Amino acid sequence: MIDLHSHTHESDGTCSPAQLIDEAVCAGVNVLGITDHDTFAGYDVAIPLARAAGVELVCGIELSTKLHGRSVHLLGYFLEQDRMAEFREWVRDMQESRRDRNIRLVARLRELGLEITLEEAEARQRGMTGRPHFAQILVEKGYVSNYRQAFDDYLDESARGYVWRREPQFAEGIERIRNGGGIASLAHPVRVNGDVPALMPELCDWGLNAIEAYHSDHGPAETDTYLGLARHYGLMVTGGSDFHGVVKPGVLLGTGCAGNLNIPEDLLERLREQAQMSRR
Ligand code: AMP
Ligand code: ZN
Ligand code: FE
Ligand code: FE
C-alpha cells in the first residue's frame, strides 16, 4: 500500500518520525511520503528509520501558499537531494517569516487584552508554530468557547487579531519545487476555496505537475472529478491520507477515513519517471 501524504510532530502531526514509521509498518504501507508543513525536519530524521524498517520513504513537503489571496496547499515530491540546497534555504526563510509573524501576532493579541506569550505557543510542538496552536490556547484560557470562534474573533484574515505574514504565491511554490528537481501537486483540491476546474488552465501554465485526486477528504465523486481534470490537462495523480495522528483520529495511514482511500500503486511509477526525466 502507498500513502504519499502524512505529517509528523515536526509540523502539526502528533507522531514522531519513529512512531510514524511504526504506524506505516503496522498499516502495511510500504511507500510513505512525509509531507510536513514547510519543513523537512521529520523527513530527515525518518530516513534511516524507514530504511531499517523496509519502508520506502518519499521526500515530500506541504507548502502554505497564496492563490488569488486565498490560502492553498501545494505538495512537493521527489526533490533531488543534491539539487535542493537552495530550496531548503528558501524553506528556512519561510520558517523565519512565520516566527516573525508569531512575534507580532502575540503583540497584537496582547494589545487586545489577551494574556498570551510566544513561549507558550511555541511549547505546543517542536517545529512550525501556527495559528491553530494560538487558537487552542485561546480556547483553553477561556477567551473563546471553541476553535472556530478563535478564528472568527481573532485569527482569521478578516478578524481583528490578524497579522500579515510573508507567504509564497502558489506559482512561486511550483517554480521552487521544480527548480529543486521535484514534482508539484495541488493538495486536497476539495479544500480549495474556489472553482478548481476554472483555475486549472492557470495552474497548468505555472507548471503544476500533478493533482492529489486521492485524499481522505474526497468522496468517490470528488476523486472522479479530480481524476478527470488530471486526464484532461495531462497531469499526474498523487494520493495520501493526510495522516496527522491523534489530532485527526478518524484518518488512518494508508486507508483514510473508514477505508475511503484506495490509492492505485501504479501512479508511483509515473511520478518517479517524471522526476527522473526532469533531472536530465
Ligand atoms: P498559519 O499558517 O499559521 O497562518 O495557519 C494557517 C492554518 O490555520 C490553516 O492551515 C488552517 O489549519 C488554520 N486556519 C486558517 N484560517 C482558519 C479559519 N478561518 N478557521 C479555522 N482554521 C483556520
Ligand atoms: Zn497539517
Ligand atoms: Fe493541507
Ligand atoms: Fe497535510
Short mmCIF file of C-alpha atoms and ligand atoms in Angstrom, two decimals:
data_model
loop_
_atom_site.label_atom_id
_atom_site.label_comp_id
_atom_site.label_asym_id
_atom_site.label_seq_id
_atom_site.Cartn_x
_atom_site.Cartn_y
_atom_site.Cartn_z
CA MET A 1 0.00 0.00 0.00
CA ILE A 2 1.21 3.53 -0.67
CA ASP A 3 0.45 6.78 1.17
CA LEU A 4 2.03 10.00 -0.07
CA HIS A 5 0.65 12.50 2.45
CA SER A 6 1.44 12.37 6.17
CA HIS A 7 2.61 14.65 8.98
CA THR A 8 4.96 14.23 11.94
CA HIS A 9 5.28 16.27 15.12
CA GLU A 10 7.77 18.48 13.25
CA SER A 11 4.69 20.22 11.82
CA ASP A 12 1.19 19.66 13.17
CA GLY A 13 1.05 15.88 13.43
CA THR A 14 1.36 14.06 16.75
CA CYS A 15 3.69 11.17 15.83
CA SER A 16 7.45 11.34 15.99
CA PRO A 17 9.14 10.19 12.78
CA ALA A 18 9.85 6.86 14.52
CA GLN A 19 6.20 6.43 15.52
CA LEU A 20 5.08 7.33 12.01
CA ILE A 21 7.33 4.65 10.51
CA ASP A 22 5.90 2.15 13.04
CA GLU A 23 2.38 3.18 12.01
CA ALA A 24 3.32 2.62 8.37
CA VAL A 25 4.64 -0.87 9.09
CA CYS A 26 1.53 -1.77 11.12
CA ALA A 27 -0.80 -0.39 8.44
CA GLY A 28 1.00 -2.24 5.67
CA VAL A 29 2.18 0.96 3.99
CA ASN A 30 5.44 0.17 2.20
CA VAL A 31 5.84 3.50 0.37
CA LEU A 32 5.37 6.56 2.58
CA GLY A 33 5.54 10.25 1.73
CA ILE A 34 6.22 12.54 4.68
CA THR A 35 4.82 15.95 3.78
CA ASP A 36 5.21 18.16 6.82
CA HIS A 37 4.12 21.77 6.50
CA ASP A 38 7.07 23.94 5.45
CA THR A 39 9.79 21.70 6.92
CA PHE A 40 11.92 18.63 6.12
CA ALA A 41 12.87 18.04 9.75
CA GLY A 42 10.62 14.97 10.12
CA TYR A 43 11.65 13.50 6.79
CA ASP A 44 15.35 13.92 7.60
CA VAL A 45 15.01 12.05 10.91
CA ALA A 46 12.89 9.33 9.28
CA ILE A 47 15.37 8.40 6.50
CA PRO A 48 17.45 5.82 8.42
CA LEU A 49 14.42 4.60 10.40
CA ALA A 50 12.47 3.89 7.23
CA ARG A 51 15.43 2.11 5.68
CA ALA A 52 15.76 -0.12 8.75
CA ALA A 53 12.03 -0.87 8.70
CA GLY A 54 11.92 -1.65 4.99
CA VAL A 55 9.64 1.29 4.20
CA GLU A 56 10.42 3.27 1.08
CA LEU A 57 10.38 6.92 2.05
CA VAL A 58 9.38 9.61 -0.45
CA CYS A 59 10.81 13.07 0.18
CA GLY A 60 7.91 15.49 0.46
CA ILE A 61 6.75 18.83 1.78
CA GLU A 62 3.41 20.67 2.01
CA LEU A 63 3.79 24.37 1.34
CA SER A 64 1.33 27.01 2.52
CA THR A 65 0.86 29.36 -0.42
CA LYS A 66 -1.44 32.10 -1.58
CA LEU A 67 -3.54 31.77 -4.71
CA HIS A 68 -5.54 34.86 -5.63
CA GLY A 69 -5.38 35.89 -1.99
CA ARG A 70 -6.60 32.56 -0.66
CA SER A 71 -4.61 30.02 1.27
CA VAL A 72 -3.88 26.92 -0.85
CA HIS A 73 -1.62 23.97 -0.03
CA LEU A 74 0.94 22.72 -2.52
CA LEU A 75 2.73 19.37 -2.23
CA GLY A 76 6.31 18.90 -3.40
CA TYR A 77 7.70 15.40 -4.04
CA PHE A 78 10.90 13.67 -5.06
CA LEU A 79 13.03 16.75 -4.55
CA GLU A 80 16.52 15.89 -5.58
CA GLN A 81 18.80 15.79 -2.56
CA ASP A 82 21.87 17.22 -4.35
CA ARG A 83 19.92 19.95 -6.04
CA MET A 84 17.76 21.16 -3.20
CA ALA A 85 20.15 23.23 -1.08
CA GLU A 86 18.56 26.38 -2.43
CA PHE A 87 15.06 25.05 -1.80
CA ARG A 88 15.92 24.16 1.79
CA GLU A 89 17.34 27.62 2.27
CA TRP A 90 14.10 29.11 0.99
CA VAL A 91 12.06 26.87 3.32
CA ARG A 92 14.14 28.15 6.25
CA ASP A 93 13.29 31.67 5.11
CA MET A 94 9.59 30.82 5.24
CA GLN A 95 10.04 29.47 8.78
CA GLU A 96 11.69 32.74 9.71
CA SER A 97 8.74 34.70 8.29
CA ARG A 98 6.37 32.57 10.36
CA ARG A 99 8.35 33.19 13.53
CA ASP A 100 8.42 36.90 12.83
CA ARG A 101 4.63 36.81 12.29
CA ASN A 102 4.15 34.93 15.55
CA ILE A 103 6.04 37.61 17.50
CA ARG A 104 3.79 40.30 16.01
CA LEU A 105 0.68 38.14 16.50
CA VAL A 106 1.41 37.79 20.23
CA ALA A 107 1.91 41.56 20.48
CA ARG A 108 -1.38 42.16 18.67
CA LEU A 109 -3.33 39.71 20.84
CA ARG A 110 -1.86 41.26 23.99
CA GLU A 111 -2.90 44.67 22.69
CA LEU A 112 -6.43 43.27 22.50
CA GLY A 113 -6.19 42.31 26.17
CA LEU A 114 -5.38 38.60 25.86
CA GLU A 115 -2.72 37.12 28.13
CA ILE A 116 -0.62 35.04 25.80
CA THR A 117 3.11 34.55 25.30
CA LEU A 118 5.22 33.35 22.39
CA GLU A 119 6.85 30.78 24.67
CA GLU A 120 3.58 29.02 25.46
CA ALA A 121 2.61 28.92 21.80
CA GLU A 122 5.98 27.53 20.78
CA ALA A 123 5.92 24.98 23.57
CA ARG A 124 2.94 23.31 21.87
CA GLN A 125 5.01 21.45 19.32
CA ARG A 126 8.53 21.01 18.07
CA GLY A 127 8.60 22.82 14.72
CA MET A 128 6.18 25.11 12.98
CA THR A 129 4.01 27.16 15.32
CA GLY A 130 0.87 28.20 13.50
CA ARG A 131 -2.44 29.90 14.11
CA PRO A 132 -4.09 26.58 15.07
CA HIS A 133 -1.83 26.49 18.14
CA PHE A 134 -2.81 30.03 19.09
CA ALA A 135 -6.45 29.02 18.65
CA GLN A 136 -6.04 26.11 21.09
CA ILE A 137 -4.53 28.41 23.69
CA LEU A 138 -7.35 30.94 23.35
CA VAL A 139 -9.87 28.13 23.87
CA GLU A 140 -8.03 26.70 26.88
CA LYS A 141 -7.78 30.12 28.53
CA GLY A 142 -11.49 30.66 28.02
CA TYR A 143 -11.16 33.74 25.81
CA VAL A 144 -13.32 31.97 23.23
CA SER A 145 -15.61 29.00 23.55
CA ASN A 146 -14.21 26.96 20.69
CA TYR A 147 -11.62 26.69 17.95
CA ARG A 148 -13.92 28.13 15.28
CA GLN A 149 -14.62 31.17 17.42
CA ALA A 150 -10.90 31.73 18.00
CA PHE A 151 -10.53 32.22 14.24
CA ASP A 152 -13.76 34.16 13.80
CA ASP A 153 -12.97 36.59 16.63
CA TYR A 154 -9.19 36.89 16.43
CA LEU A 155 -7.18 34.85 13.96
CA ASP A 156 -8.98 34.73 10.63
CA GLU A 157 -7.79 37.10 7.92
CA SER A 158 -10.92 39.16 8.44
CA ALA A 159 -10.61 39.21 12.26
CA ARG A 160 -9.15 41.97 14.41
CA GLY A 161 -6.17 40.00 15.68
CA TYR A 162 -4.90 39.04 12.25
CA VAL A 163 -1.37 39.95 11.33
CA TRP A 164 0.08 39.53 7.89
CA ARG A 165 2.93 37.19 7.08
CA ARG A 166 5.09 36.78 4.02
CA GLU A 167 3.81 33.71 2.24
CA PRO A 168 4.80 32.48 -1.20
CA GLN A 169 2.44 32.69 -4.11
CA PHE A 170 1.28 29.34 -5.48
CA ALA A 171 3.20 29.96 -8.74
CA GLU A 172 6.41 30.62 -6.84
CA GLY A 173 5.93 27.41 -4.86
CA ILE A 174 5.66 25.43 -8.12
CA GLU A 175 8.74 27.09 -9.54
CA ARG A 176 10.81 26.46 -6.39
CA ILE A 177 9.79 22.81 -6.21
CA ARG A 178 10.57 22.26 -9.88
CA ASN A 179 13.91 24.04 -9.62
CA GLY A 180 14.72 21.63 -6.80
CA GLY A 181 14.11 18.75 -9.21
CA GLY A 182 10.73 17.93 -7.66
CA ILE A 183 7.12 17.41 -8.66
CA ALA A 184 4.43 19.91 -7.62
CA SER A 185 0.96 18.60 -6.80
CA LEU A 186 -2.18 20.52 -5.84
CA ALA A 187 -3.03 19.26 -2.32
CA HIS A 188 -6.59 18.15 -1.40
CA PRO A 189 -8.31 20.16 -4.17
CA VAL A 190 -11.65 19.75 -2.39
CA ARG A 191 -10.41 22.22 0.23
CA VAL A 192 -9.52 24.88 -2.32
CA ASN A 193 -11.82 27.77 -1.72
CA GLY A 194 -12.68 28.47 -5.36
CA ASP A 195 -13.67 26.88 -8.65
CA VAL A 196 -10.90 24.31 -9.22
CA PRO A 197 -11.87 23.41 -12.82
CA ALA A 198 -11.83 27.10 -13.72
CA LEU A 199 -8.42 27.57 -12.08
CA MET A 200 -6.79 24.63 -13.87
CA PRO A 201 -5.56 26.36 -17.06
CA GLU A 202 -3.71 28.92 -14.99
CA LEU A 203 -2.22 26.34 -12.62
CA CYS A 204 -1.03 24.33 -15.61
CA ASP A 205 0.54 27.45 -17.17
CA TRP A 206 2.52 27.85 -13.98
CA GLY A 207 3.87 24.33 -14.40
CA LEU A 208 1.77 22.28 -11.97
CA ASN A 209 2.72 18.62 -12.45
CA ALA A 210 0.03 16.73 -10.56
CA ILE A 211 -3.19 16.83 -8.60
CA GLU A 212 -3.97 14.97 -5.37
CA ALA A 213 -7.08 13.16 -6.58
CA TYR A 214 -6.93 10.58 -3.77
CA HIS A 215 -7.33 12.12 -0.31
CA SER A 216 -9.22 11.14 2.84
CA ASP A 217 -11.48 14.24 2.45
CA HIS A 218 -12.57 13.15 -1.03
CA GLY A 219 -15.68 11.09 -1.67
CA PRO A 220 -15.85 8.87 -4.77
CA ALA A 221 -17.45 11.62 -6.87
CA GLU A 222 -14.76 14.12 -5.93
CA THR A 223 -11.98 11.66 -6.67
CA ASP A 224 -13.55 11.05 -10.09
CA THR A 225 -13.78 14.78 -10.76
CA TYR A 226 -10.10 15.31 -9.98
CA LEU A 227 -9.01 12.23 -11.92
CA GLY A 228 -10.97 13.68 -14.85
CA LEU A 229 -9.19 17.02 -14.51
CA ALA A 230 -5.81 15.29 -14.36
CA ARG A 231 -6.62 13.35 -17.53
CA HIS A 232 -7.92 16.43 -19.31
CA TYR A 233 -4.86 18.52 -18.52
CA GLY A 234 -2.32 15.72 -18.83
CA LEU A 235 -1.31 15.94 -15.17
CA MET A 236 -0.08 13.13 -12.97
CA VAL A 237 -2.05 11.99 -9.93
CA THR A 238 -0.94 11.78 -6.31
CA GLY A 239 -2.74 10.46 -3.25
CA GLY A 240 -2.47 10.24 0.50
CA SER A 241 -4.38 10.09 3.76
CA ASP A 242 -3.10 13.38 5.27
CA PHE A 243 -2.49 11.42 8.47
CA HIS A 244 -1.92 13.70 11.49
CA GLY A 245 -2.06 11.16 14.34
CA VAL A 246 -4.43 11.55 17.32
CA VAL A 247 -5.45 15.12 16.43
CA LYS A 248 -7.34 13.62 13.48
CA PRO A 249 -8.32 10.26 14.96
CA GLY A 250 -10.63 9.34 12.08
CA VAL A 251 -7.85 9.40 9.49
CA LEU A 252 -5.70 6.26 9.21
CA LEU A 253 -2.44 5.90 7.36
CA GLY A 254 -2.94 4.21 4.00
CA THR A 255 -6.70 3.74 4.22
CA GLY A 256 -8.00 7.19 5.19
CA CYS A 257 -11.44 7.64 6.81
CA ALA A 258 -13.24 4.33 7.30
CA GLY A 259 -11.33 2.87 4.38
CA ASN A 260 -12.33 5.54 1.88
CA LEU A 261 -8.83 5.71 0.42
CA ASN A 262 -7.65 3.28 -2.21
CA ILE A 263 -4.57 4.66 -3.90
CA PRO A 264 -3.50 2.78 -7.02
CA GLU A 265 0.14 1.86 -6.70
CA ASP A 266 0.89 2.40 -10.36
CA LEU A 267 0.68 6.19 -10.02
CA LEU A 268 4.08 5.99 -8.33
CA GLU A 269 5.79 4.73 -11.45
CA ARG A 270 4.70 7.76 -13.43
CA LEU A 271 5.78 10.14 -10.71
CA ARG A 272 9.19 8.51 -10.48
CA GLU A 273 9.66 8.54 -14.25
CA GLN A 274 8.74 12.20 -14.44
CA ALA A 275 11.08 13.07 -11.60
CA GLN A 276 13.89 11.22 -13.40
CA MET A 277 13.13 12.99 -16.66
CA SER A 278 13.01 16.45 -15.15
CA ARG A 279 16.54 15.84 -13.80
CA ARG A 280 18.11 15.26 -17.16
P1 AMP B 1 -0.73 29.81 9.66
O1 AMP B 1 0.00 29.04 8.59
O2 AMP B 1 -0.02 29.80 10.96
O3 AMP B 1 -1.11 31.18 9.21
O4 AMP B 1 -2.09 28.99 9.95
C1 AMP B 1 -2.86 28.53 8.87
C2 AMP B 1 -3.74 27.39 9.36
O5 AMP B 1 -4.76 27.90 10.21
C3 AMP B 1 -4.50 26.73 8.21
O6 AMP B 1 -3.78 25.66 7.64
C4 AMP B 1 -5.75 26.21 8.92
O7 AMP B 1 -5.48 24.99 9.54
C5 AMP B 1 -5.99 27.23 10.01
N1 AMP B 1 -7.00 28.24 9.63
C6 AMP B 1 -6.82 29.38 8.91
N2 AMP B 1 -7.97 30.10 8.82
C7 AMP B 1 -8.90 29.40 9.51
C8 AMP B 1 -10.28 29.62 9.82
N3 AMP B 1 -10.95 30.70 9.40
N4 AMP B 1 -10.91 28.68 10.56
C9 AMP B 1 -10.26 27.58 11.01
N5 AMP B 1 -8.96 27.32 10.76
C10 AMP B 1 -8.28 28.21 10.02
ZN ZN B 2 -1.43 19.69 8.71
FE FE B 3 -3.04 20.54 3.71
FE FE B 4 -1.44 17.81 5.00
#
